[in-house]
Short mmCIF file of C-alpha atoms and ligand atoms in Angstrom, two decimals:
data_model
loop_
_atom_site.label_atom_id
_atom_site.label_comp_id
_atom_site.label_asym_id
_atom_site.label_seq_id
_atom_site.Cartn_x
_atom_site.Cartn_y
_atom_site.Cartn_z
CA MET Z 1 0.00 0.00 0.00
CA ILE Z 2 2.92 2.30 0.79
CA HIS Z 3 3.98 2.05 -2.84
CA LEU Z 4 0.60 3.28 -4.00
CA ILE Z 5 0.86 6.42 -1.89
CA ALA Z 6 4.53 7.40 -1.65
CA PHE Z 7 5.45 8.12 -5.21
CA SER Z 8 9.10 8.73 -5.94
CA SER Z 9 9.03 10.08 -9.50
CA ASP Z 10 6.90 12.38 -11.62
CA ILE Z 11 5.39 9.76 -13.83
CA SER Z 12 4.73 7.10 -11.23
CA PRO Z 13 1.32 8.41 -10.07
CA GLU Z 14 0.02 8.64 -13.62
CA TYR Z 15 1.54 5.29 -14.45
CA ASN Z 16 -0.22 3.75 -11.46
CA HIS Z 17 -3.54 5.38 -12.34
CA PHE Z 18 -3.28 4.00 -15.83
CA PHE Z 19 -2.45 0.54 -14.58
CA LEU Z 20 -5.31 0.66 -12.08
CA LEU Z 21 -7.68 1.84 -14.82
CA LEU Z 22 -6.63 -1.07 -17.05
CA VAL Z 23 -7.13 -3.55 -14.23
CA ILE Z 24 -10.57 -2.14 -13.38
CA ILE Z 25 -11.82 -1.95 -16.97
CA CYS Z 26 -10.42 -5.31 -18.04
CA GLY Z 27 -11.49 -6.91 -14.77
CA THR Z 28 -15.03 -5.53 -15.08
CA VAL Z 29 -15.36 -6.56 -18.72
CA GLY Z 30 -13.87 -10.00 -18.06
CA THR Z 31 -16.08 -10.80 -15.05
CA GLY Z 32 -19.12 -9.25 -16.79
CA ILE Z 33 -18.71 -11.49 -19.81
CA ALA Z 34 -18.09 -14.58 -17.67
CA ALA Z 35 -21.17 -13.84 -15.52
CA PHE Z 36 -23.34 -13.19 -18.58
CA LEU Z 37 -22.10 -16.45 -20.14
CA ILE Z 38 -23.00 -18.45 -17.04
CA TYR Z 39 -26.38 -16.72 -16.76
CA CYS Z 40 -27.23 -17.42 -20.42
CA ALA Z 41 -26.11 -21.04 -20.15
CA TRP Z 42 -28.54 -21.45 -17.27
CA ARG Z 43 -31.39 -19.28 -18.59
CA TYR Z 44 -31.47 -20.76 -22.08
CA ARG Z 45 -30.63 -24.33 -21.20
CA ARG Z 46 -32.36 -26.97 -23.27
CA ARG Z 47 -35.45 -28.16 -21.40
CA ASP Z 48 -37.08 -30.38 -24.00
CA PRO Z 49 -35.12 -32.56 -26.48
CA ASN Z 50 -37.32 -31.30 -29.33
CA GLU Z 51 -37.27 -27.65 -28.40
CA LEU Z 52 -36.54 -25.16 -31.24
CA PRO Z 53 -35.40 -21.69 -30.18
CA SER Z 54 -36.92 -18.64 -31.86
CA GLN Z 55 -34.44 -17.17 -34.35
CA ILE Z 56 -33.59 -13.48 -34.09
CA ALA Z 57 -31.76 -11.92 -37.05
CA ASN Z 58 -30.14 -8.45 -37.11
CA TYR Z 59 -31.18 -6.96 -33.82
CA ILE Z 60 -29.53 -3.60 -34.60
CA PRO Z 61 -29.57 -1.84 -31.18
CA VAL Z 62 -27.77 -4.73 -29.47
CA GLU Z 63 -25.21 -5.10 -32.25
CA ALA Z 64 -24.52 -1.36 -32.30
CA ALA Z 65 -24.08 -1.38 -28.51
CA TRP Z 66 -21.63 -4.26 -28.35
CA ILE Z 67 -19.54 -2.82 -31.15
CA GLY Z 68 -19.79 0.86 -30.17
CA ILE Z 69 -19.29 0.75 -26.39
CA PRO Z 70 -16.17 -1.45 -26.34
CA ALA Z 71 -14.72 0.55 -29.26
CA ILE Z 72 -15.10 3.83 -27.36
CA VAL Z 73 -13.77 2.39 -24.09
CA PHE Z 74 -10.74 0.72 -25.63
CA ILE Z 75 -9.86 3.63 -27.92
CA ALA Z 76 -9.97 5.89 -24.85
CA MET Z 77 -7.57 3.50 -23.10
CA PHE Z 78 -5.31 3.61 -26.14
CA VAL Z 79 -5.28 7.41 -26.23
CA TYR Z 80 -4.45 7.61 -22.53
CA GLY Z 81 -1.70 5.03 -23.07
CA VAL Z 82 -0.22 6.97 -25.99
CA LYS Z 83 -0.18 10.19 -23.98
CA LEU Z 84 1.62 8.44 -21.14
CA TYR Z 85 4.01 6.77 -23.57
CA PHE Z 86 5.07 10.12 -25.03
CA ASP Z 87 5.46 11.59 -21.54
CA ILE Z 88 7.79 8.71 -20.70
CA GLU Z 89 9.68 8.67 -23.98
CA ARG Z 90 10.28 12.40 -24.49
CA PRO Z 91 12.67 14.01 -22.03
CA PRO Z 92 12.01 17.70 -21.25
CA ASP Z 93 14.41 20.16 -22.89
CA ASN Z 94 15.98 21.17 -19.58
CA ALA Z 95 16.85 17.59 -18.65
CA GLN Z 96 20.36 17.00 -17.37
CA VAL Z 97 22.04 14.32 -19.47
CA ILE Z 98 23.86 11.45 -17.81
CA TYR Z 99 25.65 8.92 -20.00
CA VAL Z 100 25.27 5.27 -19.16
CA VAL Z 101 27.49 2.49 -20.47
CA ALA Z 102 26.35 -1.02 -19.64
CA LYS Z 103 28.76 -3.91 -19.76
CA GLN Z 104 28.91 -7.43 -18.42
CA TRP Z 105 28.20 -6.93 -15.54
CA MET Z 106 28.13 -3.36 -14.36
CA TRP Z 107 26.60 0.03 -14.94
CA LYS Z 108 29.01 2.89 -15.63
CA LEU Z 109 27.41 6.28 -15.24
CA GLN Z 110 29.08 9.50 -16.29
CA HIS Z 111 27.97 13.00 -15.42
CA VAL Z 112 28.79 15.78 -17.86
CA ASP Z 113 31.02 17.45 -15.25
CA GLY Z 114 33.22 14.35 -15.34
CA THR Z 115 31.96 12.60 -12.21
CA ARG Z 116 31.91 8.86 -12.77
CA GLU Z 117 29.96 6.30 -10.84
CA ILE Z 118 29.67 2.54 -10.97
CA ASN Z 119 26.38 0.87 -10.07
CA GLU Z 120 25.37 4.05 -8.29
CA LEU Z 121 23.73 7.21 -9.49
CA HIS Z 122 23.33 10.37 -7.44
CA VAL Z 123 20.76 12.87 -8.66
CA PRO Z 124 19.06 15.91 -7.19
CA VAL Z 125 15.36 15.72 -6.44
CA GLY Z 126 13.22 17.85 -8.75
CA GLN Z 127 15.68 17.84 -11.64
CA SER Z 128 14.78 16.03 -14.87
CA ILE Z 129 17.46 13.48 -15.65
CA GLU Z 130 17.92 12.02 -19.10
CA LEU Z 131 19.89 8.80 -19.28
CA ARG Z 132 21.58 8.35 -22.64
CA MET Z 133 22.59 4.73 -22.72
CA ILE Z 134 24.62 2.28 -24.76
CA SER Z 135 26.01 -1.19 -24.19
CA GLN Z 136 29.63 -2.25 -24.61
CA ASP Z 137 28.63 -5.86 -25.29
CA VAL Z 138 25.19 -7.54 -25.14
CA ILE Z 139 21.66 -6.26 -24.57
CA HIS Z 140 20.97 -5.07 -21.04
CA SER Z 141 17.96 -3.24 -19.67
CA LEU Z 142 17.93 -0.44 -17.13
CA TYR Z 143 15.08 -0.78 -14.70
CA VAL Z 144 14.19 1.39 -11.70
CA PRO Z 145 10.83 0.06 -10.52
CA ASP Z 146 10.22 2.90 -8.04
CA PHE Z 147 10.45 5.44 -10.85
CA ARG Z 148 8.44 3.22 -13.23
CA ILE Z 149 11.15 3.38 -15.85
CA LYS Z 150 12.64 0.57 -17.88
CA GLN Z 151 14.54 0.74 -21.14
CA ASP Z 152 16.65 -1.71 -23.12
CA VAL Z 153 20.31 -0.78 -23.45
CA LEU Z 154 21.62 -1.93 -26.81
CA PRO Z 155 25.06 -2.41 -28.33
CA GLY Z 156 25.69 -0.02 -31.22
CA ARG Z 157 22.79 2.33 -30.56
CA TYR Z 158 21.92 5.04 -28.05
CA THR Z 159 18.63 4.69 -26.25
CA THR Z 160 17.25 7.16 -23.73
CA ILE Z 161 14.94 7.23 -20.76
CA TRP Z 162 14.23 10.04 -18.33
CA PHE Z 163 12.83 10.59 -14.87
CA ARG Z 164 12.41 13.27 -12.26
CA ALA Z 165 12.73 12.08 -8.69
CA THR Z 166 10.26 13.70 -6.33
CA ARG Z 167 11.32 12.26 -2.99
CA PRO Z 168 14.80 11.82 -1.51
CA GLY Z 169 15.74 8.20 -1.00
CA ALA Z 170 17.62 5.20 -2.31
CA TYR Z 171 15.97 3.35 -5.14
CA HIS Z 172 16.94 -0.04 -6.46
CA LEU Z 173 18.38 -0.22 -9.97
CA PHE Z 174 18.21 -3.50 -11.86
CA CYS Z 175 19.30 -5.04 -15.12
CA ALA Z 176 16.09 -6.47 -16.52
CA GLU Z 177 17.42 -8.36 -19.53
CA TYR Z 178 19.19 -11.69 -19.13
CA CYS Z 179 22.78 -10.87 -20.09
CA GLY Z 180 24.88 -13.80 -18.88
CA THR Z 181 26.24 -15.43 -15.72
CA ASP Z 182 26.13 -12.43 -13.40
CA HIS Z 183 22.96 -10.86 -14.75
CA SER Z 184 21.27 -11.18 -11.37
CA HIS Z 185 24.08 -9.19 -9.71
CA MET Z 186 24.02 -6.40 -12.27
CA GLY Z 187 22.26 -3.82 -10.20
CA GLY Z 188 22.78 -0.88 -7.92
CA TRP Z 189 21.13 2.16 -6.42
CA VAL Z 190 19.85 5.51 -7.51
CA TYR Z 191 20.24 8.07 -4.74
CA ALA Z 192 17.82 10.96 -5.03
CA MET Z 193 19.13 13.76 -2.82
CA ASN Z 194 17.77 17.14 -1.91
CA PRO Z 195 19.61 19.82 -3.89
CA ILE Z 196 21.79 21.01 -0.97
CA ASP Z 197 23.02 17.51 -0.16
CA TYR Z 198 23.53 16.93 -3.85
CA SER Z 199 25.76 19.96 -4.35
CA LYS Z 200 27.77 18.85 -1.28
CA TRP Z 201 28.15 15.44 -2.87
CA VAL Z 202 29.28 16.98 -6.16
CA ARG Z 203 31.94 19.06 -4.39
CA GLN Z 204 33.33 15.99 -2.61
CA GLY Z 205 33.68 14.22 -5.93
CA GLY Z 206 36.92 15.78 -7.10
CA ALA Z 207 36.23 14.90 -10.71
CA GLU Z 208 39.36 14.85 -12.85
CA GLY Z 209 38.10 17.27 -15.48
CA SER Z 210 34.78 17.34 -17.29
CA LEU Z 211 33.68 14.79 -19.82
CA ALA Z 212 34.54 17.32 -22.53
CA ASP Z 213 38.08 17.71 -21.10
CA THR Z 214 38.56 13.95 -21.34
CA GLY Z 215 37.24 14.16 -24.89
CA GLU Z 216 39.69 16.92 -25.75
CA LYS Z 217 42.60 14.79 -24.55
CA LEU Z 218 41.40 11.90 -26.70
CA PHE Z 219 40.90 14.28 -29.61
CA HIS Z 220 44.63 15.07 -29.52
CA GLN Z 221 45.74 11.57 -28.55
CA PHE Z 222 44.07 10.14 -31.65
CA ALA Z 223 45.31 13.07 -33.75
CA CYS Z 224 41.80 14.10 -34.82
CA ALA Z 225 42.94 17.72 -35.04
CA ASN Z 226 45.25 16.85 -37.95
CA CYS Z 227 42.22 16.80 -40.22
CA HIS Z 228 39.49 18.56 -38.26
CA HIS Z 229 41.01 22.05 -38.11
CA TYR Z 230 39.17 24.90 -36.50
CA SER Z 231 40.02 26.94 -39.57
CA GLY Z 232 37.50 24.98 -41.63
CA HIS Z 233 40.19 24.21 -44.24
CA GLY Z 234 41.12 20.74 -42.95
CA ARG Z 235 40.64 17.48 -44.79
CA GLY Z 236 37.71 16.73 -42.51
CA PRO Z 237 34.70 18.86 -41.62
CA ASN Z 238 35.12 21.69 -39.12
CA LEU Z 239 33.63 20.58 -35.81
CA VAL Z 240 33.06 24.00 -34.28
CA GLU Z 241 29.36 24.66 -33.71
CA LEU Z 242 28.57 21.39 -35.43
CA TYR Z 243 26.62 19.73 -32.62
CA GLY Z 244 22.88 19.67 -33.15
CA ARG Z 245 23.04 21.21 -36.61
CA ALA Z 246 21.70 19.79 -39.85
CA VAL Z 247 24.47 18.48 -42.10
CA ARG Z 248 24.20 18.20 -45.86
CA LEU Z 249 25.46 14.84 -47.05
CA GLU Z 250 27.27 13.68 -50.17
CA GLY Z 251 24.81 12.04 -52.51
CA GLY Z 252 21.91 14.14 -51.24
CA GLY Z 253 19.97 14.12 -48.00
CA THR Z 254 20.75 15.61 -44.64
CA GLY Z 255 21.60 14.33 -41.20
CA VAL Z 256 21.43 15.96 -37.80
CA ALA Z 257 24.72 16.04 -35.90
CA ASP Z 258 23.39 14.47 -32.72
CA ASP Z 259 25.01 11.80 -30.54
CA ALA Z 260 24.03 8.92 -32.82
CA TYR Z 261 25.31 10.73 -35.93
CA LEU Z 262 28.64 11.62 -34.34
CA ARG Z 263 29.13 8.12 -32.97
CA GLN Z 264 28.56 6.65 -36.42
CA SER Z 265 30.90 9.20 -37.97
CA ILE Z 266 33.67 8.14 -35.58
CA LEU Z 267 33.18 4.37 -35.80
CA ALA Z 268 31.94 4.01 -39.39
CA PRO Z 269 33.09 7.23 -41.09
CA ASN Z 270 32.13 6.11 -44.60
CA ALA Z 271 28.48 5.51 -43.78
CA ARG Z 272 27.64 9.20 -44.24
CA ILE Z 273 29.97 11.76 -45.79
CA THR Z 274 29.52 15.48 -45.26
CA GLU Z 275 28.92 17.30 -48.53
CA GLY Z 276 32.17 18.56 -50.07
CA PHE Z 277 34.42 15.95 -48.44
CA ARG Z 278 35.96 12.79 -49.85
CA ARG Z 279 35.09 9.25 -48.91
CA SER Z 280 37.65 6.89 -47.32
CA ILE Z 281 39.90 9.59 -45.91
CA MET Z 282 39.02 8.98 -42.31
CA PRO Z 283 39.99 5.62 -40.79
CA THR Z 284 37.48 3.78 -38.67
CA PHE Z 285 37.94 3.88 -34.92
CA GLN Z 286 35.87 0.75 -34.43
CA GLY Z 287 37.62 -1.44 -31.87
CA GLN Z 288 40.04 1.32 -30.88
CA LEU Z 289 37.69 3.35 -28.74
CA THR Z 290 35.49 2.18 -25.90
CA GLU Z 291 31.95 3.49 -25.68
CA ASP Z 292 33.08 5.69 -22.76
CA GLN Z 293 35.69 7.30 -24.99
CA VAL Z 294 33.21 7.84 -27.82
CA ILE Z 295 30.91 9.56 -25.33
CA ALA Z 296 33.77 11.79 -24.14
CA LEU Z 297 34.62 12.75 -27.74
CA ILE Z 298 30.98 13.60 -28.41
CA ALA Z 299 30.93 15.73 -25.24
CA TYR Z 300 33.99 17.56 -26.53
CA ILE Z 301 32.45 18.18 -29.95
CA LYS Z 302 29.33 19.43 -28.19
CA ALA Z 303 31.45 21.77 -26.07
CA VAL Z 304 33.34 23.33 -28.99
CA GLY Z 305 29.93 23.89 -30.49
CA ALA Z 306 28.82 25.92 -27.53
CA ARG Z 307 31.88 28.19 -27.40
CA PRO Z 308 33.63 28.51 -30.75
CA ALA Z 309 37.27 29.55 -30.35
CA GLN Z 310 36.86 32.59 -32.57
CA SER Z 311 34.00 34.30 -30.83
CA ILE Z 312 35.90 34.09 -27.54
CA ALA Z 313 38.89 35.84 -29.14
CA THR Z 314 36.65 38.62 -30.49
CA GLU Z 315 34.84 39.09 -27.24
CA SER Z 316 38.06 39.57 -25.31
CA TYR Z 317 38.72 42.74 -27.29
CA GLU Z 318 35.29 44.12 -26.70
CA PRO Z 319 35.07 45.09 -23.04
CA GLY Z 320 34.61 48.79 -22.35
CA THR Z 321 37.92 49.18 -20.47
CA ALA Z 322 40.21 48.67 -23.48
CA LYS Z 323 38.07 50.59 -25.97
CA PRO Z 324 38.19 54.16 -24.58
CA ALA Z 325 42.02 54.01 -24.41
CA ILE Z 326 42.19 53.21 -28.12
CA SER Z 327 39.50 55.65 -29.23
CA ALA Z 328 41.11 58.40 -27.15
CA ALA Z 329 44.38 58.01 -29.01
CA GLN Z 330 42.89 57.45 -32.47
CA PRO Z 331 39.86 58.55 -34.46
CA ALA Z 332 36.85 56.24 -34.32
CA PRO Z 333 37.20 54.47 -37.73
CA SER Z 334 40.69 53.14 -37.08
CA ALA Z 335 39.63 51.97 -33.64
CA ASP Z 336 37.25 49.70 -35.49
CA VAL Z 337 40.04 48.36 -37.63
CA THR Z 338 42.14 47.67 -34.56
CA LYS Z 339 39.31 45.76 -33.02
CA ARG Z 340 38.81 43.65 -36.11
CA SER Z 341 42.45 42.77 -36.58
CA GLY Z 342 42.74 42.01 -32.88
CA GLY Z 343 39.91 39.54 -33.21
CA ARG Z 344 41.70 37.47 -35.77
CU1 LIG A 1 22.88 -6.77 -17.80
CU2 LIG A 1 21.22 -8.40 -17.34
#
């Protein structure tokens, strides 16, 4: 009974209502039909071996009722289900992304600030959390019953699920897809903390650089910068401000530079070529990078999208302190020239 009252995530009350509604409707219909069947079997039992029942053909009101009423009831259930499904499947825009890599037999969770956790996830209450998940080996499934969320975690493809915890506490995390010998031990805990405790926890972490910092190191370690110049004149596409944008592809069509696109471009570079670039220049990094490393590289590409190197350089010449000194010494037009050349 406690579980019916003390909800621990946003969607759990609605999820429970829906489930209850299904049980009530299906239970009522099921028992109703069974009772009617038993009643009719008794009421219309054969009393005389030669008895002939009166034949009724096309009794329209009854036929309309038994087609119309169930259709309305079950379509309503479907619509409610679809609404709930979209609520569960679509994370809100302000959701904080946490990357999850599943492997036999553990959950690796990475916060964008670089904090890593194994089989544990700390989140603040009231914040929408989007889990972006991939498997390093076989199919797993992330399952937090208290939050009413469950999603398969697949090799080779990102899947997502989101939740917003509403009550501080520790909630069991399971793997819900048989994935080998230690499947039953592949679990852990989600700790929902109130925001003050959470920020304390974050400060204790001592993360060794953000996810994007790790990505930047890998970017240089694997010599990506040799081709992906910031100048835009490299042999590979410029990655600045790429994340989330539409990309025109060789041979027509477009793609959106999201996580799935970037992952494919790193591991199977010839699958989709950016318009204006040649095929087979970039080697595949399949087998050389772990999923964690791919995620870090994507985080880096996302970060250079948010703050392109050039706009930072320009901005640093803009503040009011430097400007009056220049314009005092020189007439206004040349001050503009100075600013522009300084930005380069
Ligand atoms: Cu992983 Cu079962």
